[in-house]
Amino acid sequence: RGDATQVNRVLRFANSDGSVATAYPLNPNGSPDGLTAVTTGDGRFTAMMPHPERVQRNVAMSWTSGRIEDESPWLRMFRNARVWVD
């Protein structure tokens, strides 16, 4: 079990080739080194930006290559969590 006071980098924005995204739109907040999520050493708390719960549909996204009427790719995260819980 890890240290609950330790902060670990866990997610970064990425380009389609897997390299770190450093510019908009693939790094929408301009975070250094593409940082988008951190977690505690024990994994009990994770903070993330963007907030996937706010962009379940493409219409809510600041940029999308998909149809505005469609579900956003972020919705998959919640569907996967549901499958895992069930």
JSON list of N, CA, C and O in Angstrom, two decimals, residues 1-2 5 11 13 15-16 21-22 35 38 47 51 53 55 57-58 64 68 72 75 77-78 80 84:
[
{"chain": "A", "resi": 1, "resn": "ARG", "atom": "N", "xyz": [0.84, -1.18, 0.00]},
{"chain": "A", "resi": 1, "resn": "ARG", "atom": "CA", "xyz": [0.00, 0.00, 0.00]},
{"chain": "A", "resi": 1, "resn": "ARG", "atom": "C", "xyz": [0.88, 1.24, 0.00]},
{"chain": "A", "resi": 1, "resn": "ARG", "atom": "O", "xyz": [1.83, 1.33, 0.77]},
{"chain": "A", "resi": 2, "resn": "GLY", "atom": "N", "xyz": [0.55, 2.22, -0.84]},
{"chain": "A", "resi": 2, "resn": "GLY", "atom": "CA", "xyz": [1.36, 3.41, -0.98]},
{"chain": "A", "resi": 2, "resn": "GLY", "atom": "C", "xyz": [1.08, 4.46, 0.09]},
{"chain": "A", "resi": 2, "resn": "GLY", "atom": "O", "xyz": [0.21, 4.31, 0.94]},
{"chain": "A", "resi": 5, "resn": "THR", "atom": "N", "xyz": [-0.07, 10.49, 1.32]},
{"chain": "A", "resi": 5, "resn": "THR", "atom": "CA", "xyz": [0.32, 11.89, 1.17]},
{"chain": "A", "resi": 5, "resn": "THR", "atom": "C", "xyz": [1.13, 12.13, -0.10]},
{"chain": "A", "resi": 5, "resn": "THR", "atom": "O", "xyz": [1.38, 13.26, -0.48]},
{"chain": "A", "resi": 11, "resn": "LEU", "atom": "N", "xyz": [-2.07, 10.37, -15.64]},
{"chain": "A", "resi": 11, "resn": "LEU", "atom": "CA", "xyz": [-2.57, 10.50, -17.01]},
{"chain": "A", "resi": 11, "resn": "LEU", "atom": "C", "xyz": [-2.01, 11.76, -17.66]},
{"chain": "A", "resi": 11, "resn": "LEU", "atom": "O", "xyz": [-1.83, 12.78, -17.00]},
{"chain": "A", "resi": 13, "resn": "PHE", "atom": "N", "xyz": [-2.40, 14.06, -21.52]},
{"chain": "A", "resi": 13, "resn": "PHE", "atom": "CA", "xyz": [-3.03, 14.21, -22.83]},
{"chain": "A", "resi": 13, "resn": "PHE", "atom": "C", "xyz": [-2.05, 13.68, -23.87]},
{"chain": "A", "resi": 13, "resn": "PHE", "atom": "O", "xyz": [-0.84, 13.88, -23.76]},
{"chain": "A", "resi": 15, "resn": "ASN", "atom": "N", "xyz": [-1.20, 12.80, -28.22]},
{"chain": "A", "resi": 15, "resn": "ASN", "atom": "CA", "xyz": [-1.48, 12.94, -29.65]},
{"chain": "A", "resi": 15, "resn": "ASN", "atom": "C", "xyz": [-1.82, 11.56, -30.21]},
{"chain": "A", "resi": 15, "resn": "ASN", "atom": "O", "xyz": [-1.62, 10.54, -29.54]},
{"chain": "A", "resi": 16, "resn": "SER", "atom": "N", "xyz": [-2.29, 11.51, -31.44]},
{"chain": "A", "resi": 16, "resn": "SER", "atom": "CA", "xyz": [-2.69, 10.23, -32.04]},
{"chain": "A", "resi": 16, "resn": "SER", "atom": "C", "xyz": [-1.53, 9.25, -32.17]},
{"chain": "A", "resi": 16, "resn": "SER", "atom": "O", "xyz": [-1.74, 8.04, -32.22]},
{"chain": "A", "resi": 21, "resn": "ALA", "atom": "N", "xyz": [0.73, 15.44, -25.71]},
{"chain": "A", "resi": 21, "resn": "ALA", "atom": "CA", "xyz": [0.09, 16.60, -26.34]},
{"chain": "A", "resi": 21, "resn": "ALA", "atom": "C", "xyz": [0.42, 17.84, -25.52]},
{"chain": "A", "resi": 21, "resn": "ALA", "atom": "O", "xyz": [0.18, 17.87, -24.31]},
{"chain": "A", "resi": 22, "resn": "THR", "atom": "N", "xyz": [0.96, 18.85, -26.17]},
{"chain": "A", "resi": 22, "resn": "THR", "atom": "CA", "xyz": [1.35, 20.07, -25.46]},
{"chain": "A", "resi": 22, "resn": "THR", "atom": "C", "xyz": [0.53, 21.29, -25.88]},
{"chain": "A", "resi": 22, "resn": "THR", "atom": "O", "xyz": [0.69, 22.35, -25.30]},
{"chain": "A", "resi": 35, "resn": "LEU", "atom": "N", "xyz": [0.03, 16.97, -18.44]},
{"chain": "A", "resi": 35, "resn": "LEU", "atom": "CA", "xyz": [-0.55, 16.40, -17.22]},
{"chain": "A", "resi": 35, "resn": "LEU", "atom": "C", "xyz": [-2.06, 16.64, -17.16]},
{"chain": "A", "resi": 35, "resn": "LEU", "atom": "O", "xyz": [-2.53, 17.75, -17.32]},
{"chain": "A", "resi": 38, "resn": "VAL", "atom": "N", "xyz": [-3.83, 13.23, -11.48]},
{"chain": "A", "resi": 38, "resn": "VAL", "atom": "CA", "xyz": [-2.92, 12.81, -10.41]},
{"chain": "A", "resi": 38, "resn": "VAL", "atom": "C", "xyz": [-3.69, 11.93, -9.44]},
{"chain": "A", "resi": 38, "resn": "VAL", "atom": "O", "xyz": [-4.92, 11.98, -9.38]},
{"chain": "A", "resi": 47, "resn": "ALA", "atom": "N", "xyz": [-7.64, 13.00, -9.04]},
{"chain": "A", "resi": 47, "resn": "ALA", "atom": "CA", "xyz": [-8.16, 14.28, -9.55]},
{"chain": "A", "resi": 47, "resn": "ALA", "atom": "C", "xyz": [-7.83, 14.34, -11.03]},
{"chain": "A", "resi": 47, "resn": "ALA", "atom": "O", "xyz": [-6.73, 13.99, -11.44]},
{"chain": "A", "resi": 51, "resn": "HIS", "atom": "N", "xyz": [-13.08, 17.35, -16.84]},
{"chain": "A", "resi": 51, "resn": "HIS", "atom": "CA", "xyz": [-14.05, 16.65, -16.01]},
{"chain": "A", "resi": 51, "resn": "HIS", "atom": "C", "xyz": [-14.95, 15.82, -16.91]},
{"chain": "A", "resi": 51, "resn": "HIS", "atom": "O", "xyz": [-15.87, 16.33, -17.53]},
{"chain": "A", "resi": 53, "resn": "GLU", "atom": "N", "xyz": [-17.35, 13.86, -16.38]},
{"chain": "A", "resi": 53, "resn": "GLU", "atom": "CA", "xyz": [-18.77, 13.86, -16.04]},
{"chain": "A", "resi": 53, "resn": "GLU", "atom": "C", "xyz": [-19.51, 15.04, -16.67]},
{"chain": "A", "resi": 53, "resn": "GLU", "atom": "O", "xyz": [-20.74, 15.04, -16.74]},
{"chain": "A", "resi": 55, "resn": "VAL", "atom": "N", "xyz": [-18.89, 16.15, -19.86]},
{"chain": "A", "resi": 55, "resn": "VAL", "atom": "CA", "xyz": [-18.86, 16.08, -21.32]},
{"chain": "A", "resi": 55, "resn": "VAL", "atom": "C", "xyz": [-19.29, 14.72, -21.84]},
{"chain": "A", "resi": 55, "resn": "VAL", "atom": "O", "xyz": [-18.60, 14.06, -22.59]},
{"chain": "A", "resi": 57, "resn": "ARG", "atom": "N", "xyz": [-21.73, 14.22, -23.83]},
{"chain": "A", "resi": 57, "resn": "ARG", "atom": "CA", "xyz": [-22.18, 14.36, -25.22]},
{"chain": "A", "resi": 57, "resn": "ARG", "atom": "C", "xyz": [-21.26, 15.33, -25.94]},
{"chain": "A", "resi": 57, "resn": "ARG", "atom": "O", "xyz": [-20.72, 16.27, -25.34]},
{"chain": "A", "resi": 58, "resn": "ASN", "atom": "N", "xyz": [-21.07, 15.13, -27.23]},
{"chain": "A", "resi": 58, "resn": "ASN", "atom": "CA", "xyz": [-20.18, 16.01, -28.00]},
{"chain": "A", "resi": 58, "resn": "ASN", "atom": "C", "xyz": [-20.59, 17.47, -27.94]},
{"chain": "A", "resi": 58, "resn": "ASN", "atom": "O", "xyz": [-19.74, 18.36, -28.01]},
{"chain": "A", "resi": 64, "resn": "THR", "atom": "N", "xyz": [-14.61, 18.93, -31.04]},
{"chain": "A", "resi": 64, "resn": "THR", "atom": "CA", "xyz": [-14.82, 17.52, -31.39]},
{"chain": "A", "resi": 64, "resn": "THR", "atom": "C", "xyz": [-14.73, 17.34, -32.89]},
{"chain": "A", "resi": 64, "resn": "THR", "atom": "O", "xyz": [-15.10, 18.24, -33.65]},
{"chain": "A", "resi": 68, "resn": "ILE", "atom": "N", "xyz": [-22.00, 16.56, -33.56]},
{"chain": "A", "resi": 68, "resn": "ILE", "atom": "CA", "xyz": [-22.38, 17.26, -32.34]},
{"chain": "A", "resi": 68, "resn": "ILE", "atom": "C", "xyz": [-23.49, 16.52, -31.58]},
{"chain": "A", "resi": 68, "resn": "ILE", "atom": "O", "xyz": [-23.58, 16.60, -30.37]},
{"chain": "A", "resi": 72, "resn": "SER", "atom": "N", "xyz": [-20.11, 11.59, -26.43]},
{"chain": "A", "resi": 72, "resn": "SER", "atom": "CA", "xyz": [-18.68, 11.86, -26.49]},
{"chain": "A", "resi": 72, "resn": "SER", "atom": "C", "xyz": [-17.89, 10.60, -26.15]},
{"chain": "A", "resi": 72, "resn": "SER", "atom": "O", "xyz": [-18.40, 9.69, -25.49]},
{"chain": "A", "resi": 75, "resn": "LEU", "atom": "N", "xyz": [-17.86, 9.18, -22.44]},
{"chain": "A", "resi": 75, "resn": "LEU", "atom": "CA", "xyz": [-18.93, 8.37, -21.87]},
{"chain": "A", "resi": 75, "resn": "LEU", "atom": "C", "xyz": [-18.50, 6.90, -21.71]},
{"chain": "A", "resi": 75, "resn": "LEU", "atom": "O", "xyz": [-18.96, 6.21, -20.81]},
{"chain": "A", "resi": 77, "resn": "MET", "atom": "N", "xyz": [-15.84, 5.74, -20.48]},
{"chain": "A", "resi": 77, "resn": "MET", "atom": "CA", "xyz": [-15.24, 5.53, -19.17]},
{"chain": "A", "resi": 77, "resn": "MET", "atom": "C", "xyz": [-16.31, 5.11, -18.15]},
{"chain": "A", "resi": 77, "resn": "MET", "atom": "O", "xyz": [-16.11, 4.20, -17.35]},
{"chain": "A", "resi": 78, "resn": "PHE", "atom": "N", "xyz": [-17.46, 5.77, -18.19]},
{"chain": "A", "resi": 78, "resn": "PHE", "atom": "CA", "xyz": [-18.53, 5.45, -17.24]},
{"chain": "A", "resi": 78, "resn": "PHE", "atom": "C", "xyz": [-19.18, 4.11, -17.58]},
{"chain": "A", "resi": 78, "resn": "PHE", "atom": "O", "xyz": [-19.54, 3.34, -16.68]},
{"chain": "A", "resi": 80, "resn": "ASN", "atom": "N", "xyz": [-17.65, 1.57, -19.00]},
{"chain": "A", "resi": 80, "resn": "ASN", "atom": "CA", "xyz": [-16.68, 0.55, -18.58]},
{"chain": "A", "resi": 80, "resn": "ASN", "atom": "C", "xyz": [-16.74, 0.35, -17.08]},
{"chain": "A", "resi": 80, "resn": "ASN", "atom": "O", "xyz": [-16.66, -0.79, -16.59]},
{"chain": "A", "resi": 84, "resn": "TRP", "atom": "N", "xyz": [-17.65, -3.13, -15.04]},
{"chain": "A", "resi": 84, "resn": "TRP", "atom": "CA", "xyz": [-16.74, -3.66, -14.02]},
{"chain": "A", "resi": 84, "resn": "TRP", "atom": "C", "xyz": [-17.47, -3.89, -12.70]},
{"chain": "A", "resi": 84, "resn": "TRP", "atom": "O", "xyz": [-17.28, -4.90, -12.04]}
]
